[in-house]
Amino acid sequence: MSAIDFSLEGKTAWITGASYGIGFAIAQAYADAGATVVFNDIGQSQVDKGLAAYREANIPARGYVCDVTDEKAVNETAARIEKEVGVIDILVNNAGIIKRIPMTEMSAADFRTVIDVDLNAPFIVSKAVIPSMIKKGGGKIINICSMMSELGRETVSAYAAAKGGLKMLTRNIASEYGGFNIQCNGIGPGYIETPQTAPLRERQSDGSRHPFDQFIIAKTPAARWGTTGDLKGPAVFLASRASDFINGHILYVDGGILAYIGKQP
Ligand code: NAP
Ligand code: GCO
């Protein structure tokens, strides 16, 4: 064992919505650190695709079909994982969606859908795993927050409301269950290259960069989009014993966006 213990050997980690994208990268990092990886996705075809990707990466992951907004399905999946794999030591609430619609044009139904996946689901999934974590003597919950946990922008009212709420759910879980050796922290990724942000990076018909792409490069002191790999170290840190006295914290992994006022004229 190293002086600083980043090992996840012997731990079971459930990463929600991790067939690809940020969740998949975090799962890869957890497997590299020694954890047994479990993921879910909304349908069998997504799970099958995910399983193929894990096989390709030589990771013996277990995949479950489960819609994280469906409380009954989540409870059943949590019980199955515990029986078939083991008590969940690490939960990453990663599954998420975004709808980019100006607020006055957005239906209440669309707003609710985003809140359901991005805020209600982390509540439902965390609630399903906390009792066993308490019985086992502790656990780690990591909520994938966003720049929109701190900032607003045009067209993302529901997403910002959900991710701001997720930041406070994180602090509340830490407050309520910290005494049971449960650490609940958040990761706030900056702008990361995944399918979720692909429409913001599409090349224009003349081959030039998307205006939003240029905007993000200018807004990020690192002058680039993040990669899913940028999230691996922070995710392992927050899942490991190295972070045992960190609770209710949101670790922003944003290339400096939140520190920067923007380019001076
Ligand atoms: P992504 O590429 O769209 O992946 C999201 C995953 O969640 C997909 O596998 C998706 O399944 C799954 N999912 C969606 N709804 C679900 C549900 N009801 N039940 C189960 N699984 C569900 O997104 P990403 O960019 O990797 O983002 C992952 C997380 O990071 C999200 O919470 C996102 O908000 C957050 N985030 C992303 C960025 C970024 O720049 N990319 C930045 C900050 C935060 P399908 O296969 O059905 O789509
Ligand atoms: C958007 C983006 C973001 C990012 C991310 C930033 O439309 O502004 O999709 O919200 O995905 O959450 O941290």
Short mmCIF file of C-alpha atoms and ligand atoms in Angstrom, two decimals:
data_model
loop_
_atom_site.label_atom_id
_atom_site.label_comp_id
_atom_site.label_asym_id
_atom_site.label_seq_id
_atom_site.Cartn_x
_atom_site.Cartn_y
_atom_site.Cartn_z
CA MET A 1 0.00 0.00 0.00
CA SER A 2 1.30 3.44 -0.90
CA ALA A 3 1.48 6.18 1.73
CA ILE A 4 -1.50 7.81 0.07
CA ASP A 5 -4.18 5.21 -0.60
CA PHE A 6 -5.86 5.64 -3.99
CA SER A 7 -6.56 1.92 -4.37
CA LEU A 8 -10.12 0.72 -4.99
CA GLU A 9 -9.14 -2.93 -4.61
CA GLY A 10 -12.06 -5.03 -3.32
CA LYS A 11 -14.62 -2.27 -3.87
CA THR A 12 -17.83 -2.54 -5.89
CA ALA A 13 -18.66 0.58 -7.90
CA TRP A 14 -22.01 1.32 -9.57
CA ILE A 15 -21.79 4.03 -12.23
CA THR A 16 -25.19 4.98 -13.67
CA GLY A 17 -25.65 5.54 -17.41
CA ALA A 18 -22.10 4.42 -18.13
CA SER A 19 -22.25 2.69 -21.53
CA TYR A 20 -20.14 5.48 -23.00
CA GLY A 21 -19.08 9.08 -22.33
CA ILE A 22 -18.02 10.37 -18.93
CA GLY A 23 -19.49 7.40 -17.04
CA PHE A 24 -17.54 4.91 -19.14
CA ALA A 25 -14.25 6.76 -18.57
CA ILE A 26 -14.87 6.86 -14.81
CA ALA A 27 -15.68 3.14 -14.83
CA GLN A 28 -12.44 2.43 -16.72
CA ALA A 29 -10.46 4.39 -14.12
CA TYR A 30 -12.18 2.53 -11.28
CA ALA A 31 -11.38 -0.82 -12.89
CA ASP A 32 -7.74 0.28 -13.29
CA ALA A 33 -7.71 1.16 -9.58
CA GLY A 34 -8.96 -2.33 -8.71
CA ALA A 35 -12.73 -1.96 -8.34
CA THR A 36 -15.42 -4.28 -9.69
CA VAL A 37 -17.48 -2.19 -12.09
CA VAL A 38 -21.24 -2.27 -12.46
CA PHE A 39 -23.22 0.00 -14.78
CA ASN A 40 -26.76 0.40 -15.96
CA ASP A 41 -28.42 1.99 -18.94
CA ILE A 42 -31.97 2.66 -19.97
CA GLY A 43 -32.44 -0.19 -22.51
CA GLN A 44 -30.99 -3.59 -23.43
CA SER A 45 -29.41 -2.30 -26.65
CA GLN A 46 -27.48 0.42 -24.75
CA VAL A 47 -26.37 -2.12 -22.13
CA ASP A 48 -25.24 -4.54 -24.85
CA LYS A 49 -23.26 -1.77 -26.56
CA GLY A 50 -21.73 -0.86 -23.19
CA LEU A 51 -20.82 -4.48 -22.43
CA ALA A 52 -19.08 -4.75 -25.80
CA ALA A 53 -17.08 -1.57 -25.06
CA TYR A 54 -16.06 -2.87 -21.62
CA ARG A 55 -15.04 -6.23 -23.12
CA GLU A 56 -12.95 -4.37 -25.70
CA ALA A 57 -11.24 -2.50 -22.84
CA ASN A 58 -10.67 -5.79 -20.96
CA ILE A 59 -12.95 -4.79 -18.10
CA PRO A 60 -15.20 -7.53 -16.71
CA ALA A 61 -18.10 -5.12 -16.06
CA ARG A 62 -21.66 -6.14 -15.18
CA GLY A 63 -24.43 -4.28 -17.00
CA TYR A 64 -28.07 -3.91 -15.93
CA VAL A 65 -31.09 -2.46 -17.70
CA CYS A 66 -32.53 0.18 -15.41
CA ASP A 67 -34.15 3.56 -15.91
CA VAL A 68 -32.80 5.65 -13.05
CA THR A 69 -36.05 7.64 -12.81
CA ASP A 70 -38.07 4.50 -12.02
CA GLU A 71 -37.87 4.01 -8.26
CA LYS A 72 -39.12 0.42 -8.32
CA ALA A 73 -36.63 -0.58 -11.03
CA VAL A 74 -33.79 1.18 -9.18
CA ASN A 75 -34.60 -0.61 -5.91
CA GLU A 76 -34.75 -3.96 -7.70
CA THR A 77 -31.47 -3.27 -9.52
CA ALA A 78 -29.70 -2.20 -6.32
CA ALA A 79 -30.88 -5.42 -4.62
CA ARG A 80 -29.75 -7.54 -7.62
CA ILE A 81 -26.31 -5.90 -7.68
CA GLU A 82 -25.89 -6.49 -3.97
CA LYS A 83 -26.85 -10.16 -4.38
CA GLU A 84 -24.95 -10.88 -7.59
CA VAL A 85 -21.85 -8.68 -7.13
CA GLY A 86 -21.69 -7.32 -3.59
CA VAL A 87 -22.61 -4.33 -1.46
CA ILE A 88 -22.15 -1.11 -3.42
CA ASP A 89 -19.20 0.74 -1.89
CA ILE A 90 -19.07 3.51 -4.51
CA LEU A 91 -22.02 5.05 -6.35
CA VAL A 92 -21.55 7.53 -9.19
CA ASN A 93 -24.74 9.33 -10.21
CA ASN A 94 -23.67 9.98 -13.79
CA ALA A 95 -26.77 9.37 -15.97
CA GLY A 96 -28.02 12.68 -17.25
CA ILE A 97 -29.80 14.46 -20.08
CA ILE A 98 -30.03 18.02 -21.36
CA LYS A 99 -32.70 19.81 -23.40
CA ARG A 100 -31.53 23.05 -24.97
CA ILE A 101 -34.74 25.05 -25.38
CA PRO A 102 -35.34 28.75 -24.57
CA MET A 103 -37.26 28.84 -21.29
CA THR A 104 -40.36 30.59 -22.61
CA GLU A 105 -40.66 27.96 -25.33
CA MET A 106 -40.07 25.00 -23.03
CA SER A 107 -43.05 22.92 -21.90
CA ALA A 108 -43.45 22.10 -18.23
CA ALA A 109 -43.36 18.44 -19.25
CA ASP A 110 -39.89 18.85 -20.81
CA PHE A 111 -38.69 20.77 -17.75
CA ARG A 112 -39.94 17.95 -15.49
CA THR A 113 -38.25 15.27 -17.62
CA VAL A 114 -34.85 16.92 -17.16
CA ILE A 115 -35.38 17.42 -13.42
CA ASP A 116 -36.47 13.79 -13.19
CA VAL A 117 -33.29 12.35 -14.72
CA ASP A 118 -30.74 14.89 -13.46
CA LEU A 119 -32.03 15.54 -9.93
CA ASN A 120 -34.77 13.14 -8.83
CA ALA A 121 -32.85 10.09 -10.06
CA PRO A 122 -29.68 10.78 -7.99
CA PHE A 123 -32.02 11.05 -4.98
CA ILE A 124 -33.71 7.73 -5.87
CA VAL A 125 -30.46 5.84 -6.56
CA SER A 126 -28.62 7.25 -3.52
CA LYS A 127 -31.58 6.37 -1.31
CA ALA A 128 -31.44 2.80 -2.63
CA VAL A 129 -27.78 2.25 -1.70
CA ILE A 130 -27.32 4.25 1.53
CA PRO A 131 -28.89 1.70 3.95
CA SER A 132 -26.42 -1.04 2.88
CA MET A 133 -23.51 1.41 2.99
CA ILE A 134 -24.49 2.24 6.57
CA LYS A 135 -24.66 -1.46 7.49
CA LYS A 136 -21.26 -2.05 5.92
CA GLY A 137 -19.68 0.87 7.74
CA GLY A 138 -19.40 3.49 5.00
CA GLY A 139 -19.38 4.36 1.33
CA LYS A 140 -18.75 6.99 -1.33
CA ILE A 141 -21.34 8.79 -3.43
CA ILE A 142 -20.20 11.00 -6.30
CA ASN A 143 -22.72 13.16 -8.10
CA ILE A 144 -21.83 14.43 -11.57
CA CYS A 145 -22.72 18.10 -11.40
CA SER A 146 -21.89 20.76 -14.02
CA MET A 147 -20.74 24.30 -14.75
CA MET A 148 -24.49 24.85 -14.59
CA SER A 149 -24.40 24.03 -10.86
CA GLU A 150 -22.90 27.55 -10.63
CA LEU A 151 -23.67 29.40 -13.86
CA GLY A 152 -26.66 30.05 -16.06
CA ARG A 153 -26.86 30.31 -19.80
CA GLU A 154 -29.48 30.71 -22.51
CA THR A 155 -31.62 27.59 -23.23
CA VAL A 156 -30.62 25.37 -20.28
CA SER A 157 -33.02 26.46 -17.50
CA ALA A 158 -34.11 22.92 -16.56
CA TYR A 159 -30.57 21.52 -16.68
CA ALA A 160 -29.19 24.40 -14.57
CA ALA A 161 -32.03 24.05 -12.06
CA ALA A 162 -31.36 20.31 -11.80
CA LYS A 163 -27.57 20.55 -11.55
CA GLY A 164 -27.81 23.40 -9.02
CA GLY A 165 -30.19 21.20 -7.04
CA LEU A 166 -27.78 18.27 -7.35
CA LYS A 167 -25.04 20.36 -5.76
CA MET A 168 -27.31 20.95 -2.75
CA LEU A 169 -28.44 17.30 -2.65
CA THR A 170 -24.72 16.44 -2.47
CA ARG A 171 -24.21 18.72 0.52
CA ASN A 172 -27.34 17.38 2.17
CA ILE A 173 -26.36 13.73 1.81
CA ALA A 174 -22.95 14.65 3.27
CA SER A 175 -24.67 16.43 6.16
CA GLU A 176 -27.19 13.69 6.84
CA TYR A 177 -24.99 10.61 6.45
CA GLY A 178 -21.43 11.84 7.09
CA GLY A 179 -21.75 10.43 10.61
CA PHE A 180 -22.07 6.96 9.05
CA ASN A 181 -18.74 7.32 7.25
CA ILE A 182 -20.44 8.11 3.96
CA GLN A 183 -18.71 10.77 1.88
CA CYS A 184 -20.88 12.40 -0.77
CA ASN A 185 -19.09 14.76 -3.13
CA GLY A 186 -19.66 16.14 -6.59
CA ILE A 187 -17.59 16.48 -9.72
CA GLY A 188 -18.42 19.51 -11.84
CA PRO A 189 -17.01 18.83 -15.31
CA GLY A 190 -16.36 21.78 -17.59
CA TYR A 191 -17.11 21.40 -21.28
CA ILE A 192 -16.18 17.82 -22.15
CA GLU A 193 -16.09 16.13 -25.57
CA THR A 194 -18.93 13.56 -25.40
CA PRO A 195 -22.06 12.83 -27.46
CA GLN A 196 -23.99 15.18 -25.14
CA THR A 197 -21.95 18.17 -26.33
CA ALA A 198 -21.45 17.01 -29.93
CA PRO A 199 -24.07 19.45 -31.32
CA LEU A 200 -22.08 22.32 -29.78
CA ARG A 201 -18.89 21.27 -31.55
CA GLU A 202 -20.18 20.46 -35.04
CA ARG A 203 -18.07 21.94 -37.84
CA GLN A 204 -19.84 24.59 -39.93
CA SER A 205 -20.53 23.95 -43.62
CA ASP A 206 -17.45 26.04 -44.53
CA GLY A 207 -15.28 23.87 -42.24
CA SER A 208 -14.93 26.53 -39.53
CA ARG A 209 -15.51 25.89 -35.84
CA HIS A 210 -19.04 26.09 -34.39
CA PRO A 211 -19.48 29.55 -32.76
CA PHE A 212 -20.20 27.84 -29.42
CA ASP A 213 -17.02 25.83 -29.78
CA GLN A 214 -15.04 29.07 -30.27
CA PHE A 215 -16.86 30.60 -27.30
CA ILE A 216 -15.87 27.71 -25.01
CA ILE A 217 -12.23 27.78 -26.11
CA ALA A 218 -12.11 31.52 -25.36
CA LYS A 219 -13.87 31.05 -22.01
CA THR A 220 -11.56 28.24 -20.83
CA PRO A 221 -8.09 29.30 -19.57
CA ALA A 222 -6.82 25.87 -20.68
CA ALA A 223 -8.00 26.91 -24.19
CA ARG A 224 -9.47 23.51 -25.02
CA TRP A 225 -12.45 21.24 -24.39
CA GLY A 226 -11.98 18.68 -21.66
CA THR A 227 -11.70 14.98 -22.44
CA THR A 228 -13.38 12.21 -20.50
CA GLY A 229 -9.85 11.20 -19.42
CA ASP A 230 -9.53 14.52 -17.54
CA LEU A 231 -12.17 13.24 -15.10
CA LYS A 232 -10.48 9.94 -14.25
CA GLY A 233 -8.05 11.14 -11.56
CA PRO A 234 -10.60 13.30 -9.71
CA ALA A 235 -13.15 10.45 -9.81
CA VAL A 236 -10.67 7.92 -8.37
CA PHE A 237 -9.58 10.41 -5.71
CA LEU A 238 -13.16 11.00 -4.53
CA ALA A 239 -13.86 7.25 -4.46
CA SER A 240 -10.72 6.35 -2.53
CA ARG A 241 -9.59 6.52 1.09
CA ALA A 242 -7.41 9.49 0.10
CA SER A 243 -10.54 11.67 0.29
CA ASP A 244 -12.05 10.26 3.49
CA PHE A 245 -12.25 13.69 5.21
CA ILE A 246 -13.71 15.48 2.19
CA ASN A 247 -17.49 15.67 2.34
CA GLY A 248 -20.10 17.80 0.59
CA HIS A 249 -17.49 19.29 -1.76
CA ILE A 250 -17.92 19.95 -5.48
CA LEU A 251 -14.66 19.45 -7.33
CA TYR A 252 -14.81 21.46 -10.56
CA VAL A 253 -12.74 19.95 -13.36
CA ASP A 254 -13.15 22.75 -15.84
CA GLY A 255 -9.76 23.93 -17.14
CA GLY A 256 -10.31 27.08 -15.09
CA ILE A 257 -13.67 28.30 -16.48
CA LEU A 258 -15.11 29.23 -13.09
CA ALA A 259 -11.97 31.18 -12.15
CA TYR A 260 -12.01 33.34 -15.26
CA ILE A 261 -13.89 36.57 -15.95
CA GLY A 262 -13.35 36.15 -19.70
CA LYS A 263 -10.96 37.63 -22.24
CA GLN A 264 -10.42 41.36 -21.79
CA PRO A 265 -11.27 43.50 -24.81
P1 NAP B 1 -23.98 11.30 -22.47
O1 NAP B 1 -22.84 11.14 -23.41
O2 NAP B 1 -25.26 11.81 -23.00
O3 NAP B 1 -24.24 10.02 -21.55
C1 NAP B 1 -25.25 10.01 -20.58
C2 NAP B 1 -25.61 8.59 -20.24
O4 NAP B 1 -26.75 8.58 -19.36
C3 NAP B 1 -26.01 7.79 -21.47
O5 NAP B 1 -25.44 6.49 -21.37
C4 NAP B 1 -27.52 7.74 -21.35
O6 NAP B 1 -28.12 6.66 -21.98
C5 NAP B 1 -27.68 7.63 -19.85
N1 NAP B 1 -29.03 7.92 -19.42
C6 NAP B 1 -29.80 8.98 -19.76
N2 NAP B 1 -31.01 8.89 -19.16
C7 NAP B 1 -30.99 7.75 -18.44
C8 NAP B 1 -31.95 7.10 -17.61
N3 NAP B 1 -33.17 7.61 -17.39
N4 NAP B 1 -31.62 5.92 -17.02
C9 NAP B 1 -30.39 5.38 -17.24
N5 NAP B 1 -29.45 5.94 -18.00
C10 NAP B 1 -29.74 7.12 -18.61
O7 NAP B 1 -23.51 12.30 -21.38
P2 NAP B 1 -22.06 12.65 -20.83
O8 NAP B 1 -21.65 13.87 -21.54
O9 NAP B 1 -21.18 11.47 -20.73
O10 NAP B 1 -22.55 13.10 -19.39
C11 NAP B 1 -22.57 12.26 -18.25
C12 NAP B 1 -22.96 13.12 -17.08
O11 NAP B 1 -22.06 14.23 -16.98
C13 NAP B 1 -24.36 13.76 -17.20
O12 NAP B 1 -24.95 13.82 -15.93
C14 NAP B 1 -24.06 15.15 -17.73
O13 NAP B 1 -25.07 16.06 -17.43
C15 NAP B 1 -22.79 15.45 -17.00
N6 NAP B 1 -21.94 16.49 -17.59
C16 NAP B 1 -21.52 16.42 -18.88
C17 NAP B 1 -20.65 17.41 -19.37
C18 NAP B 1 -20.12 17.43 -20.76
O14 NAP B 1 -19.56 18.45 -21.16
N7 NAP B 1 -20.26 16.37 -21.54
C19 NAP B 1 -20.25 18.43 -18.53
C20 NAP B 1 -20.73 18.48 -17.22
C21 NAP B 1 -21.57 17.49 -16.76
P3 NAP B 1 -28.53 6.65 -23.55
O15 NAP B 1 -27.57 5.70 -24.13
O16 NAP B 1 -29.93 6.22 -23.57
O17 NAP B 1 -28.35 8.05 -24.06
C1 GCO B 2 -24.53 23.20 -22.46
C2 GCO B 2 -23.70 21.99 -22.13
C3 GCO B 2 -23.34 21.96 -20.68
C4 GCO B 2 -22.33 20.89 -20.39
C5 GCO B 2 -21.84 20.79 -19.00
C6 GCO B 2 -21.06 21.97 -18.55
O1 GCO B 2 -25.40 23.10 -23.31
O2 GCO B 2 -24.23 24.26 -21.91
O3 GCO B 2 -24.24 20.82 -22.58
O4 GCO B 2 -24.34 22.16 -19.82
O5 GCO B 2 -22.73 19.67 -20.83
O6 GCO B 2 -22.82 20.39 -18.10
O7 GCO B 2 -20.49 21.71 -17.32
#
